[in-house]
Short mmCIF file of C-alpha atoms in Angstrom, two decimals:
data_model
loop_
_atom_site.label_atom_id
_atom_site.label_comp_id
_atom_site.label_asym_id
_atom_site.label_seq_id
_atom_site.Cartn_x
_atom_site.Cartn_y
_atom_site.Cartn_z
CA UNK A 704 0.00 0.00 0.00
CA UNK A 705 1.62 3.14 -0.94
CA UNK A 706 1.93 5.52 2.02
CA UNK A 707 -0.09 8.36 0.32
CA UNK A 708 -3.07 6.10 -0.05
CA UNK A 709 -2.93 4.88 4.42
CA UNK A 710 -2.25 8.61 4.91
CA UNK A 711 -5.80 9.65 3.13
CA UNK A 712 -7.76 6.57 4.38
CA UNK A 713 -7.02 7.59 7.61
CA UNK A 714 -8.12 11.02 7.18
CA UNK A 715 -11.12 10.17 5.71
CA UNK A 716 -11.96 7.68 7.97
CA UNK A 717 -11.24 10.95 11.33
CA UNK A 718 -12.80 13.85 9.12
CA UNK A 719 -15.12 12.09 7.04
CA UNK A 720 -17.01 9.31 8.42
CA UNK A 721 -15.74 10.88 12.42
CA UNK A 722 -14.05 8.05 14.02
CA UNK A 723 -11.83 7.76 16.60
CA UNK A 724 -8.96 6.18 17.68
CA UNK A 725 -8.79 4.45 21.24
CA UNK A 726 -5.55 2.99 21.85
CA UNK A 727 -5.21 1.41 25.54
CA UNK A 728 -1.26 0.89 26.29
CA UNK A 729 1.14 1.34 29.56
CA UNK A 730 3.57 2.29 27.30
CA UNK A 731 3.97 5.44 27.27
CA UNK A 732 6.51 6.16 24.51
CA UNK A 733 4.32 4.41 22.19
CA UNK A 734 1.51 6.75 23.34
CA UNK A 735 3.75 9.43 22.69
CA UNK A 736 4.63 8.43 19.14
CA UNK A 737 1.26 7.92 18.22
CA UNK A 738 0.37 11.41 19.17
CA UNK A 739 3.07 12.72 17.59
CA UNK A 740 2.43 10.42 14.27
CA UNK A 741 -1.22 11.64 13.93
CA UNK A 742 -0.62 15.77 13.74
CA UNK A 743 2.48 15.25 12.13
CA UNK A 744 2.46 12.52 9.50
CA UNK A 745 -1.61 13.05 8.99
CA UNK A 746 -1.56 16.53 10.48
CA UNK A 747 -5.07 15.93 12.38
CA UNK A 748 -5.97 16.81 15.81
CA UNK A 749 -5.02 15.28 19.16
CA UNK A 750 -9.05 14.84 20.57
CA UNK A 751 -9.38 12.14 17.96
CA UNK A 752 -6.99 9.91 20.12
CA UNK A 753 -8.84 8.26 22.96
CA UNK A 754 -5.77 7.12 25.63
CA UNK A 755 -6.70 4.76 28.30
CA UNK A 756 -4.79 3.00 30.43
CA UNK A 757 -7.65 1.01 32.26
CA UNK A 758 -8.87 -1.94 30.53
CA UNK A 759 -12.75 -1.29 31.75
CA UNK A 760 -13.25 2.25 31.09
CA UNK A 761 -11.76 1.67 27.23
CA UNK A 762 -14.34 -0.96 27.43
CA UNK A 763 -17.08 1.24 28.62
CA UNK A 764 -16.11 3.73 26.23
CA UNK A 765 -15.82 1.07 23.46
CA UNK A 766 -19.59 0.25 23.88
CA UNK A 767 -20.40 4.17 24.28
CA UNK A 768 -19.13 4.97 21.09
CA UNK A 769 -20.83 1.57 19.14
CA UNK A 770 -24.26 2.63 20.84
CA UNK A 771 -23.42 5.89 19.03
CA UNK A 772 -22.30 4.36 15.85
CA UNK A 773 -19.49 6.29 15.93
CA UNK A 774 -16.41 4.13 14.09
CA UNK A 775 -13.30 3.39 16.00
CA UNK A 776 -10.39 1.58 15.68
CA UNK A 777 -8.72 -0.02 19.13
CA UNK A 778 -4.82 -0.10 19.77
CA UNK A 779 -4.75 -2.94 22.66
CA UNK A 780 -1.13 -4.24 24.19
CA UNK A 781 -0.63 -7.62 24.53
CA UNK A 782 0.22 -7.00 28.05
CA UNK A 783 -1.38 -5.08 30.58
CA UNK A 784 0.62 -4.19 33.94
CA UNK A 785 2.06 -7.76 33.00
CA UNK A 786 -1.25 -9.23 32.19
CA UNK A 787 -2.74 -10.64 28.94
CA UNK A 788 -4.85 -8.74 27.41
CA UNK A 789 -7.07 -11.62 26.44
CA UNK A 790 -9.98 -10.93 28.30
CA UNK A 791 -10.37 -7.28 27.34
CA UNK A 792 -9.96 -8.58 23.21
CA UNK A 793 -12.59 -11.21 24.23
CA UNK A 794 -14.93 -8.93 26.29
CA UNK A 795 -14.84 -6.18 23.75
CA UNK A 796 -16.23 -8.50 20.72
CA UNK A 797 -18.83 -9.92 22.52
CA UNK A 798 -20.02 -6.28 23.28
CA UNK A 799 -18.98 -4.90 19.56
CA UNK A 800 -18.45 -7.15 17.31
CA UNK A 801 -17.71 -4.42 14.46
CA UNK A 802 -14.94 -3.26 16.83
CA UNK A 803 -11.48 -3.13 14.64
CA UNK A 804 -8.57 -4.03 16.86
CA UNK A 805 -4.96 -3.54 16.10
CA UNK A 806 -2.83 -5.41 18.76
CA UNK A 807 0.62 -4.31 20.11
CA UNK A 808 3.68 -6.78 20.87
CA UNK A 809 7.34 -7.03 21.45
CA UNK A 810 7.15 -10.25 20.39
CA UNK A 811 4.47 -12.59 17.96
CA UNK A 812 4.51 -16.09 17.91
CA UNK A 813 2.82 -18.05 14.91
CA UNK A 814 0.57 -19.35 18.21
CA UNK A 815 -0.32 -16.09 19.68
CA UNK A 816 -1.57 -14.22 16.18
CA UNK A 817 -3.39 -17.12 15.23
CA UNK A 818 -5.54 -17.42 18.39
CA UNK A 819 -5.77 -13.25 17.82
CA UNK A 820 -7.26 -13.59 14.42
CA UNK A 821 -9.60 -16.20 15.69
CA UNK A 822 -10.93 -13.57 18.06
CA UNK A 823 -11.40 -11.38 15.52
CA UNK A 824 -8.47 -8.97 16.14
CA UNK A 825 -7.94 -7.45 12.74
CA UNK A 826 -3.90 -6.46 12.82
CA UNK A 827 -0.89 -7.85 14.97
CA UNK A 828 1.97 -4.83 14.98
CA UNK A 829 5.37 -5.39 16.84
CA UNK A 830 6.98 -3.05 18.18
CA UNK A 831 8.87 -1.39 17.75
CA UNK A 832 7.61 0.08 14.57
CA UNK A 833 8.00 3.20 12.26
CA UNK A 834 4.78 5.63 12.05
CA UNK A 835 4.23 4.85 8.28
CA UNK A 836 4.04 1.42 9.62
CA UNK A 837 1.54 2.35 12.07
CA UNK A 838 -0.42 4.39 9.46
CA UNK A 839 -0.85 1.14 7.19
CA UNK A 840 -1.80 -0.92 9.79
CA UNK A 841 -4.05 1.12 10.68
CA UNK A 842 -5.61 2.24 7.50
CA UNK A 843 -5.74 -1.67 6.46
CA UNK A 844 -7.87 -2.56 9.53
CA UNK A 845 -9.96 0.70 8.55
CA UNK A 846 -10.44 -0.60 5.14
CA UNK A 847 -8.80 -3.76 3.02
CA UNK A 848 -8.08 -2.65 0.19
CA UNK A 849 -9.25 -3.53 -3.82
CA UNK A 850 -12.38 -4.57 -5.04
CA UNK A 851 -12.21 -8.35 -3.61
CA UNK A 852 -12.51 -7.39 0.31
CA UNK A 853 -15.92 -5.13 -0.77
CA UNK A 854 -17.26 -8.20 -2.00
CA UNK A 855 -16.15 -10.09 0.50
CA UNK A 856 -17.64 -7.66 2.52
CA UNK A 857 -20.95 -8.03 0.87
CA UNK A 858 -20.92 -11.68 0.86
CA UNK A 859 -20.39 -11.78 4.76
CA UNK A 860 -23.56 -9.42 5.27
CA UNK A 861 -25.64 -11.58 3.05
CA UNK A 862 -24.65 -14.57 4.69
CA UNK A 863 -25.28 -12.40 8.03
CA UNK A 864 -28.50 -12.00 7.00
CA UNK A 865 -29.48 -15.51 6.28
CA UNK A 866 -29.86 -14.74 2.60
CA UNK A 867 -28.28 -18.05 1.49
CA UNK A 868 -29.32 -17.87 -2.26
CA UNK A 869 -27.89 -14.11 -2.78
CA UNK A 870 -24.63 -14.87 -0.88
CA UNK A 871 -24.15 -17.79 -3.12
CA UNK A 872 -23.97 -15.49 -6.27
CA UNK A 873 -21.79 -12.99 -4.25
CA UNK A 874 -19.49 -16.02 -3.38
CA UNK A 875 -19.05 -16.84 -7.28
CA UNK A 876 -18.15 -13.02 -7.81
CA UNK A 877 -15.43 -13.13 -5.20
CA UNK A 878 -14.43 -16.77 -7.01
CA UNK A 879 -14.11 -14.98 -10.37
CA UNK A 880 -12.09 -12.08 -9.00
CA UNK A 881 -9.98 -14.57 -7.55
CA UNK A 882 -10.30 -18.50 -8.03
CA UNK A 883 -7.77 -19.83 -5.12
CA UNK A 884 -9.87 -17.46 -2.43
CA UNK A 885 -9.75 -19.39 0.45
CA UNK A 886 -12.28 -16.54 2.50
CA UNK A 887 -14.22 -16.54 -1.25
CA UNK A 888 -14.27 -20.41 -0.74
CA UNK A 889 -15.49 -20.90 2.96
CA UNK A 890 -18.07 -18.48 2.48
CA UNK A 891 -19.31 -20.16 -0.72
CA UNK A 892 -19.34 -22.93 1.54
CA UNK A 893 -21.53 -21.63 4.25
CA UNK A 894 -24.03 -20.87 1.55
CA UNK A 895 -24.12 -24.24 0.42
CA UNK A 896 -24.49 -25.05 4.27
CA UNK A 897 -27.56 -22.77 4.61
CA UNK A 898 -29.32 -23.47 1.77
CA UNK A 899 -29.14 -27.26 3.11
CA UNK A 900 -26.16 -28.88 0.46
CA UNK A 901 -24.22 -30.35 3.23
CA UNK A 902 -22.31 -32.59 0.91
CA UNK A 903 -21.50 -29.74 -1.32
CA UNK A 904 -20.44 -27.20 1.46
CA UNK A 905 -18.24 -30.11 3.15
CA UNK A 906 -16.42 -30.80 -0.26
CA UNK A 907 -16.36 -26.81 -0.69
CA UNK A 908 -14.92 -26.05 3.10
CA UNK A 909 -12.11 -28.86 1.83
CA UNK A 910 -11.29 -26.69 -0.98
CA UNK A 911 -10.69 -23.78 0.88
CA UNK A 912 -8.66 -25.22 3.34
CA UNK A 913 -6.40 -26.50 0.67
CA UNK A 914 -6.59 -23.22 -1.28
CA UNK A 915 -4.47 -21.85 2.26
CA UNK A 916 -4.09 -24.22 4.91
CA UNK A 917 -3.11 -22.02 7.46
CA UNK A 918 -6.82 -20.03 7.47
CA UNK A 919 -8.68 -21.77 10.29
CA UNK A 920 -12.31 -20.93 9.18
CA UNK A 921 -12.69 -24.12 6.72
CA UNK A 922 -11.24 -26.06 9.34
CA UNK A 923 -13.57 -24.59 11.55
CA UNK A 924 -16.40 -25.28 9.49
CA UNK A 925 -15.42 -28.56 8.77
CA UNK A 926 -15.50 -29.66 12.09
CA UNK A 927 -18.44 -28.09 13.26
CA UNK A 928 -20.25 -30.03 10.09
CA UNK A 929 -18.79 -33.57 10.57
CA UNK A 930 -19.77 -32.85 14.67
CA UNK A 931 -23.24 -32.60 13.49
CA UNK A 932 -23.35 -35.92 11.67
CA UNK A 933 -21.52 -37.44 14.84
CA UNK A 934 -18.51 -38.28 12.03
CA UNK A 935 -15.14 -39.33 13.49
CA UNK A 936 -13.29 -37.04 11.18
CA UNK A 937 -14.01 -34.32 13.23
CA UNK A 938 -11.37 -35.27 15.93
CA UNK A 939 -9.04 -34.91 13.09
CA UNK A 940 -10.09 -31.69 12.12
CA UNK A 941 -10.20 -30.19 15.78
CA UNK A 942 -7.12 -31.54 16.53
CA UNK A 943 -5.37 -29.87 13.34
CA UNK A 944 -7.27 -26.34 14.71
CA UNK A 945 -5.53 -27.27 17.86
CA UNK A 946 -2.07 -27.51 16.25
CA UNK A 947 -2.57 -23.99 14.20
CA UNK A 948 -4.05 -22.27 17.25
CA UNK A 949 -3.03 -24.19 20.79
CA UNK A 950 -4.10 -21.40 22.76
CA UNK A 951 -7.52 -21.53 22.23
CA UNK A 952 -9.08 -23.09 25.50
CA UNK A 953 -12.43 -23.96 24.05
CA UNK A 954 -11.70 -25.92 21.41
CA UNK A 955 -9.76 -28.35 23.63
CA UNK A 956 -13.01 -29.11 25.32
CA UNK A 957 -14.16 -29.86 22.02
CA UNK A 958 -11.57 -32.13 21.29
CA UNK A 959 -12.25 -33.55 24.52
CA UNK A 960 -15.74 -34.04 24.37
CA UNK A 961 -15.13 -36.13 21.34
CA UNK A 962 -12.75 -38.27 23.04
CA UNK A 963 -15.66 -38.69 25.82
CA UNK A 964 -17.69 -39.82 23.19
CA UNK A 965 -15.18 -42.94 21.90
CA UNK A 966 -14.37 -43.85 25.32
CA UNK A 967 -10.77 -42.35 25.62
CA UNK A 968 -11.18 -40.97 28.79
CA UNK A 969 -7.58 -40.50 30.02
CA UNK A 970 -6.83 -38.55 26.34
CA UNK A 971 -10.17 -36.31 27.26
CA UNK A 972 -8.73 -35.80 30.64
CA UNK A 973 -5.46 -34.98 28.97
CA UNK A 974 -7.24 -32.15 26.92
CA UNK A 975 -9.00 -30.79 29.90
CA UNK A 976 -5.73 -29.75 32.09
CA UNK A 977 -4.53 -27.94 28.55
CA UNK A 978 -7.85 -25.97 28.40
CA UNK A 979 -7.57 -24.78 31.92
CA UNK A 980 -3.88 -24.25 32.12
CA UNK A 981 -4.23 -22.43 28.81
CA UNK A 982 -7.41 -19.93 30.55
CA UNK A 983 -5.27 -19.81 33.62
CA UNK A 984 -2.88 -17.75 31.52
CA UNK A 985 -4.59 -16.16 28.77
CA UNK A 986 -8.31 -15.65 30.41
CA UNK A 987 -8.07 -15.97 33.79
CA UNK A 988 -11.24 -14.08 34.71
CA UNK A 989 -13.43 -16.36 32.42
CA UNK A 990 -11.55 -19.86 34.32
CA UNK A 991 -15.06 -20.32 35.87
CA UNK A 992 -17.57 -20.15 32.81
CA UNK A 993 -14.84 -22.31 31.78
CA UNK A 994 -15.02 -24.81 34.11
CA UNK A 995 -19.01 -25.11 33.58
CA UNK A 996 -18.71 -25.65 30.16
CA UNK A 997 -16.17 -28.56 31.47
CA UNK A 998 -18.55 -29.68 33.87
CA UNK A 999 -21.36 -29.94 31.29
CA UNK A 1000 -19.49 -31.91 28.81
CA UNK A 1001 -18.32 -34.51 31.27
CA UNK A 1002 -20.79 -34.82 34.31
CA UNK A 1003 -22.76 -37.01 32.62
CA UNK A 1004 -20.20 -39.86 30.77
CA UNK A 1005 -17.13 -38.66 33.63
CA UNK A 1006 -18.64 -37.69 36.79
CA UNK A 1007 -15.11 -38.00 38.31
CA UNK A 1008 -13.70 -35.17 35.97
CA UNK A 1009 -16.42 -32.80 36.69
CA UNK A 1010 -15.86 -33.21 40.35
CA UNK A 1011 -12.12 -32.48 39.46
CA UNK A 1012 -12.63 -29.14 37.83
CA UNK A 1013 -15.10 -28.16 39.90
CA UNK A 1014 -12.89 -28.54 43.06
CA UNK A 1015 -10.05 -27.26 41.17
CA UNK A 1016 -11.46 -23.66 40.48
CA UNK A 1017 -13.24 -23.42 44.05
CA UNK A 1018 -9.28 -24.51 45.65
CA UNK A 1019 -7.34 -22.36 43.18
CA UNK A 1020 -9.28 -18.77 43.92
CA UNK A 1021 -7.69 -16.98 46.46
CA UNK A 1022 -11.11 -15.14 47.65
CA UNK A 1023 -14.47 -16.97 47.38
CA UNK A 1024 -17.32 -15.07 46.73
CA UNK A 1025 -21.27 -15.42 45.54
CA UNK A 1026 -20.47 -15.81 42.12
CA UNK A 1027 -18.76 -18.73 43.16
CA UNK A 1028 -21.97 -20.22 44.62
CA UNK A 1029 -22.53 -21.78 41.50
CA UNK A 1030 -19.82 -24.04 41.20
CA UNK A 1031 -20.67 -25.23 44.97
CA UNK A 1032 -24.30 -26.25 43.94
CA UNK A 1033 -22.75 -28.16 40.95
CA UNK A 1034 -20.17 -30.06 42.75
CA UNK A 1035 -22.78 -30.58 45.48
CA UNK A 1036 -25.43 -32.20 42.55
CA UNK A 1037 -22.57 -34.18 40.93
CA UNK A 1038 -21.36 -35.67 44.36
CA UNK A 1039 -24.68 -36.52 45.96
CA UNK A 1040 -25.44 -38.15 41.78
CA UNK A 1041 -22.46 -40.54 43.10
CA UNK A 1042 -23.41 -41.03 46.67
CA UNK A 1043 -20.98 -39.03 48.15
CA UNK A 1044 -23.45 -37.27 50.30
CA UNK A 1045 -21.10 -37.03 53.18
CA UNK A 1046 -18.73 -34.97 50.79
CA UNK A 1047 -22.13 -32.78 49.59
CA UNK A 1048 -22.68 -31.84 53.21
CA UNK A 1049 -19.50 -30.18 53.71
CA UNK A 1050 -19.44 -28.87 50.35
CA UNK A 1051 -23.01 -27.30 50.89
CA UNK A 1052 -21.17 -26.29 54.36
CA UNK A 1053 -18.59 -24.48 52.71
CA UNK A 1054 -21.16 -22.36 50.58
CA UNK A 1055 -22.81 -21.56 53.62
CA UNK A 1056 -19.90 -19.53 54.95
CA UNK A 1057 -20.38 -17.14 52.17
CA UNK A 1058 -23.78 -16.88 52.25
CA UNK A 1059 -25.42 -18.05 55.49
CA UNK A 1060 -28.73 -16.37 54.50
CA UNK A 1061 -29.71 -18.23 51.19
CA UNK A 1062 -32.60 -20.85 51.71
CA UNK A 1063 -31.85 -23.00 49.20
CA UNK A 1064 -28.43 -23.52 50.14
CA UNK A 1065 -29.70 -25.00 52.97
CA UNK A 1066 -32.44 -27.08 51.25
CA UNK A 1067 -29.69 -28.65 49.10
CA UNK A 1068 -27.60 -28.87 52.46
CA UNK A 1069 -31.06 -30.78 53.76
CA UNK A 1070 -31.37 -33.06 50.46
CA UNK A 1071 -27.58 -34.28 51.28
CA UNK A 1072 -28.49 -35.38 54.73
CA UNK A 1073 -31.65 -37.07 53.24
CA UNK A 1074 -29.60 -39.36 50.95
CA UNK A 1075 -27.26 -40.20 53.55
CA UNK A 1076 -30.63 -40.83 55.93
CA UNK A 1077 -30.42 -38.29 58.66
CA UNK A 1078 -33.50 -37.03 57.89
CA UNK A 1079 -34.15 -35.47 61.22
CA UNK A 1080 -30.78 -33.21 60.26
CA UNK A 1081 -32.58 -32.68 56.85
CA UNK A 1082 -35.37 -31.10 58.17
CA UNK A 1083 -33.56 -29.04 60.19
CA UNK A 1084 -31.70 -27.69 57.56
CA UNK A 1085 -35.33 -27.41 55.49
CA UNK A 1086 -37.05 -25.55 58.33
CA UNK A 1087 -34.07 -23.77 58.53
CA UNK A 1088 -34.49 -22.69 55.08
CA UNK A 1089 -38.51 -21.74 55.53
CA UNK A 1090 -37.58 -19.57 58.80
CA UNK A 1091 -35.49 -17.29 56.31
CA UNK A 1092 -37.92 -17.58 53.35
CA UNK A 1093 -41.39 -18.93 53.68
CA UNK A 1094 -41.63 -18.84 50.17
CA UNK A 1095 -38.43 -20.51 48.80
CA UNK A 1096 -39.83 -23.21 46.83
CA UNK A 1097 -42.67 -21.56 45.73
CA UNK A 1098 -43.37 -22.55 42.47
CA UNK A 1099 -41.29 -25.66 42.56
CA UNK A 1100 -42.76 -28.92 42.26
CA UNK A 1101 -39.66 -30.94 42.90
CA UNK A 1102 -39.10 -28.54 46.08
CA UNK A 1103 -42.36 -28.73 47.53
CA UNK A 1104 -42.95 -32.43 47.06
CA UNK A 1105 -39.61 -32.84 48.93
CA UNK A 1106 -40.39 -30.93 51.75
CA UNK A 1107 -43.67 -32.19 52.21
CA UNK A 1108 -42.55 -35.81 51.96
CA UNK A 1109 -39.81 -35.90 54.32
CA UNK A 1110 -42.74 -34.54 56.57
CA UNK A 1111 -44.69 -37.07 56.21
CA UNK A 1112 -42.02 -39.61 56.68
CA UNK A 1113 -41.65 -38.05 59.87
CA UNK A 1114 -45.24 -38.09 60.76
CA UNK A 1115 -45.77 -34.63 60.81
CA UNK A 1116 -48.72 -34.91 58.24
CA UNK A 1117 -50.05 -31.55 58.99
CA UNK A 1118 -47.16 -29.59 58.48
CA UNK A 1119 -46.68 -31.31 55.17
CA UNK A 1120 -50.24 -31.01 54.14
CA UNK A 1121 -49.26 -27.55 52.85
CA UNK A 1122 -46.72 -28.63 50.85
CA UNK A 1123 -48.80 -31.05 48.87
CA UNK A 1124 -51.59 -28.56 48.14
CA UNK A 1125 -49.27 -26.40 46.29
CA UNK A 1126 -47.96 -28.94 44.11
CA UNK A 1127 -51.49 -29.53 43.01
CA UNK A 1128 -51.75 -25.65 42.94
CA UNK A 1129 -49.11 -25.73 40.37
CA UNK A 1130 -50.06 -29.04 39.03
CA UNK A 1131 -53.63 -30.09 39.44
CA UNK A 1132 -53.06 -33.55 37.57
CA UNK A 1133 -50.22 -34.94 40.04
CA UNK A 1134 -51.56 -37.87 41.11
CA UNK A 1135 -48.43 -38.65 43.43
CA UNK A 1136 -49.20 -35.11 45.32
CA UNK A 1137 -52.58 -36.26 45.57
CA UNK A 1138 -51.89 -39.25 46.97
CA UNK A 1139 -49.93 -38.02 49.47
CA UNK A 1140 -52.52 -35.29 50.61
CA UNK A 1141 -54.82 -38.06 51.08
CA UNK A 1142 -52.19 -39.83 53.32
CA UNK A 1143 -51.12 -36.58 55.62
CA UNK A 1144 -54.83 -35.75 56.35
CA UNK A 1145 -55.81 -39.67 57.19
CA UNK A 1146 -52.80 -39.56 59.41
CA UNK A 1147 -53.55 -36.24 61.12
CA UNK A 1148 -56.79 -37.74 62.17
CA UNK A 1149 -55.58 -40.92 63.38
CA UNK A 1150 -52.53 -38.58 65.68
CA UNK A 1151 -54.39 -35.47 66.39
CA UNK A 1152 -51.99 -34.92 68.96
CA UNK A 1153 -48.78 -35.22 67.43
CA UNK A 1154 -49.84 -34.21 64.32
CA UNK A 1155 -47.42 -31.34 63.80
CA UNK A 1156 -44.01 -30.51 64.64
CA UNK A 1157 -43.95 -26.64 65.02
CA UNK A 1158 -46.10 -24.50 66.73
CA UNK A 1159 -48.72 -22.31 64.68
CA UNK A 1160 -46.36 -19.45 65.46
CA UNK A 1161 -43.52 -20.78 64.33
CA UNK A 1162 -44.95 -22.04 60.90
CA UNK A 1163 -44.80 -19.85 57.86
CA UNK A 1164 -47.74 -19.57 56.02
CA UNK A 1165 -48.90 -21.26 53.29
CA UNK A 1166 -48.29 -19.95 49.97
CA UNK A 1167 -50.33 -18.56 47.69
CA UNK A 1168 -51.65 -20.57 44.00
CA UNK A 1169 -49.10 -17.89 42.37
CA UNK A 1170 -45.42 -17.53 43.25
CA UNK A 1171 -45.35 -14.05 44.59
CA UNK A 1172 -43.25 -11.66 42.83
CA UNK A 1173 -40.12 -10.60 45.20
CA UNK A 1174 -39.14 -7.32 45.35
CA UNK A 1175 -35.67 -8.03 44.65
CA UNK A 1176 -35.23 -11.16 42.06
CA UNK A 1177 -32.82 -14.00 43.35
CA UNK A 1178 -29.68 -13.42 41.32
CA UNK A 1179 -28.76 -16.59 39.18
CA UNK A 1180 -26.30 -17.88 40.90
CA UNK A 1181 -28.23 -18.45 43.55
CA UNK A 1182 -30.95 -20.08 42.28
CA UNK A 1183 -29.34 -23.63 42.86
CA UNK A 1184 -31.14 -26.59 41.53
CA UNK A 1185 -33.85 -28.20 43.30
#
């Protein structure tokens, strides 16, 4: 690109069309040089450079400016006070995915810039560099150049819009401008894909990746389509993802899940300590959604690993919090699945000490003692539950049916009658709810006396047909299974 055409597609992209330029770097002599690069190579004002040196407020300011459709391109350092900048590239195209990023690096492994361009940075510049490098690195992540990337451009937007037959004749324009296009290719091949050719777009994905074997979308695509016909080849295609890009932390739980699924359980395993090790370094704020993507794949073929991973991230953080709740109710679920109610308890224990005051903590705590058949310690823990929220389980068939049997067991039949009348609140056909009504009231009128457990004081009322609507709605995390 000849300097004099990055030097006007700058400008036009500042005075023109009014973006910005938000660069977010601790390095303060490139922060000087780019100031000094932009009023004297392009001879534009400093207010068009947005400087931050906190990774959240560029991110808040990211999304300000994309709610304002204003364009922007992002400088980002590889490192941070020290830190990857992973999570901030991540975050940042989740929340705007036209975001242009241009990352900064001493260094740039074939590794590094390929898991980069999978997260859709758009340039990798090492420092240090010259300002008319800067300017074409940055004026080629404002705008590829010749007429190919505009109908590439196209093509993508079609395909964005789900118009499969139109982005099929954009894909054989890009072809004629250019044959061998491997992007031309894998987007003629998600065509094929959409307008329901699977043969066609698998054969067509092949071509691409041939066309430049290092461009990970075909192989991508490719494995995603031989996943869906449960097709052994895509181990082999994952795996070859893996080798281009081995930082990547997802796609080693992909690779692992299909080892799950043949039965190669110390391989899967194998997988599993690369994916976290690899988010321990690269993403370390995103370990725990992480480790419940983990848990899902495994829990039910390799209840063992979950319980792994899921003691792994709760021993590893330094300070345990509610967020954390989550991964205590899982473990907790997966343990009790195995019998290890014994373990539950003090795992449901442990929760507890970070928040004393959630019911259902407590009820899970109670379900634990259940299974291992101290059911008088159950119901503690359930009334327990109902003296900080009489309405816990409302709207919860599995919750109320569980509270009001262990009642019964107990021959308290009239403080489980409740129970049992809103299960058929919620579910007038249950006949098992309606069985056990039946029982509680014949039993209250055979005991009378020692018909109940609490006094009328001491019982919380019964709750209405319709869950009531809190004032404050339980956060998700601690909404733990019941």
């Amino acid at each position: 690109m000849q300097q004099e055409t990055a030097d006007s597609t700058v400008r036009k992209f500042i005075e023109k069309d009014g973006g910005v330029i938000v660069y977010v770097s601790d390095d303060y002599g490139f922060t000087r040089a780019l100031r000094n690069m932009v009023s004297r190579v392009i001879g534009l004002r400093g207010e068009v450079l947005l400087p931050y040196a906190s990774l959240d407020a560029a991110l808040k300011k990211c999304v300000e400016l994309s709610d304002q459709d204003i364009p922007f391109v992002v400088f980002i350092e590889r490192m941070i006070d020290n830190h990857p900048s992973t999570d901030f590239i991540i975050r940042l195209s989740r929340e705007c995915p036209e975001a242009r990023m241009i990352v900064l690096t001493w260094e740039a492994t074939k590794e590094t810039v390929a898991y980069f361009f999978e997260l859709g940075v758009s340039r990798v510049l090492v420092k240090p560099a010259s300002a008319n490098k800067v300017v074409e690195e940055l004026a080629s992540a404002i705008s590829p150049p010749m007429a190919l990337s505009q109908q590439v451009d196209h093509c993508r937007k079609l395909l964005d819009a789900r118009n499969y037959e139109a982005a099929l004749a954009a894909s054989d324009r890009i072809l004629m401008l250019k044959p061998d296009s491997a992007h031309g290719l894998a987007m003629r091949g998600d065509a094929l894909m959409g307008v329901g050719q699977v043969d066609e777009a698998v054969q067509t994905y092949m071509a691409a990746h041939e066309a430049n074997p290092i461009f990970m979308a075909p192989l991508i695509k490719l494995a995603e389509a031989f996943r869906s016909m449960d097709d052994e080849r895509a181990l082999a295609y994952l795996k070859e993802l893996d080798t281009l890009s081995p930082l990547n932390p997802e796609r080693k739980i992909d690779i692992a899940e299909q080892h799950l699924r043949q039965g190669e359980h110390e391989q899967a395993e194998r997988y599993l300590d690369q994916s976290v090790q690899a988010a321990e370094r690269e993403t370390r704020s995103m370990v725990g959604d992480l480790t419940e993507r983990i848990v899902d794949a495994v829990s039910a073929t390799a209840p063992d690993l979950a319980v792994k991973y899921l003691k792994r991230v709760i021993d590893t953080k330094r300070v345990l919090g509610r967020d954390d709740l989550v991964h205590f109710n899982r473990l907790g679920i997966i343990l009790r699945g195995e019998g290890r109610w014994a373990e539950g308890v003090e795992v449901y224990r442990k929760a507890l000490s970070i928040a004393p005051e959630d019911p259902v903590i407590l009820y899970n705590m109670g379900l634990a003692h259940w299974e291992g058949n101290e059911r008088m310690t159950a119901l503690d823990c359930f009334e327990k539950a109902l003296l900080i929220d009489p309405y816990f389980y409302s709207g919860s068939v599995g919750a109320a049916l569980n509270i009001g049997s262990l009642y019964l067991d107990l021959r308290y039949p009239d403080d489980a009658a409740p129970f049992f009348e809103h299960v058929l609140d919620l579910d007038p056909e249950n006949e098992l709810a309606r069985a056990k009504l039946d029982m509680a009231r014949n039993l209250a009128r055979l005991q009378p006396e020692a018909s109940r457990r609490r006094r009328e004081e001491a019982r919380p009322p019964e709750p209405p047909p319709e869950p009531p609507r809190k004032k404050r709605k339980r956060r998700p995390f601690t909404n733990l299974e019941l």
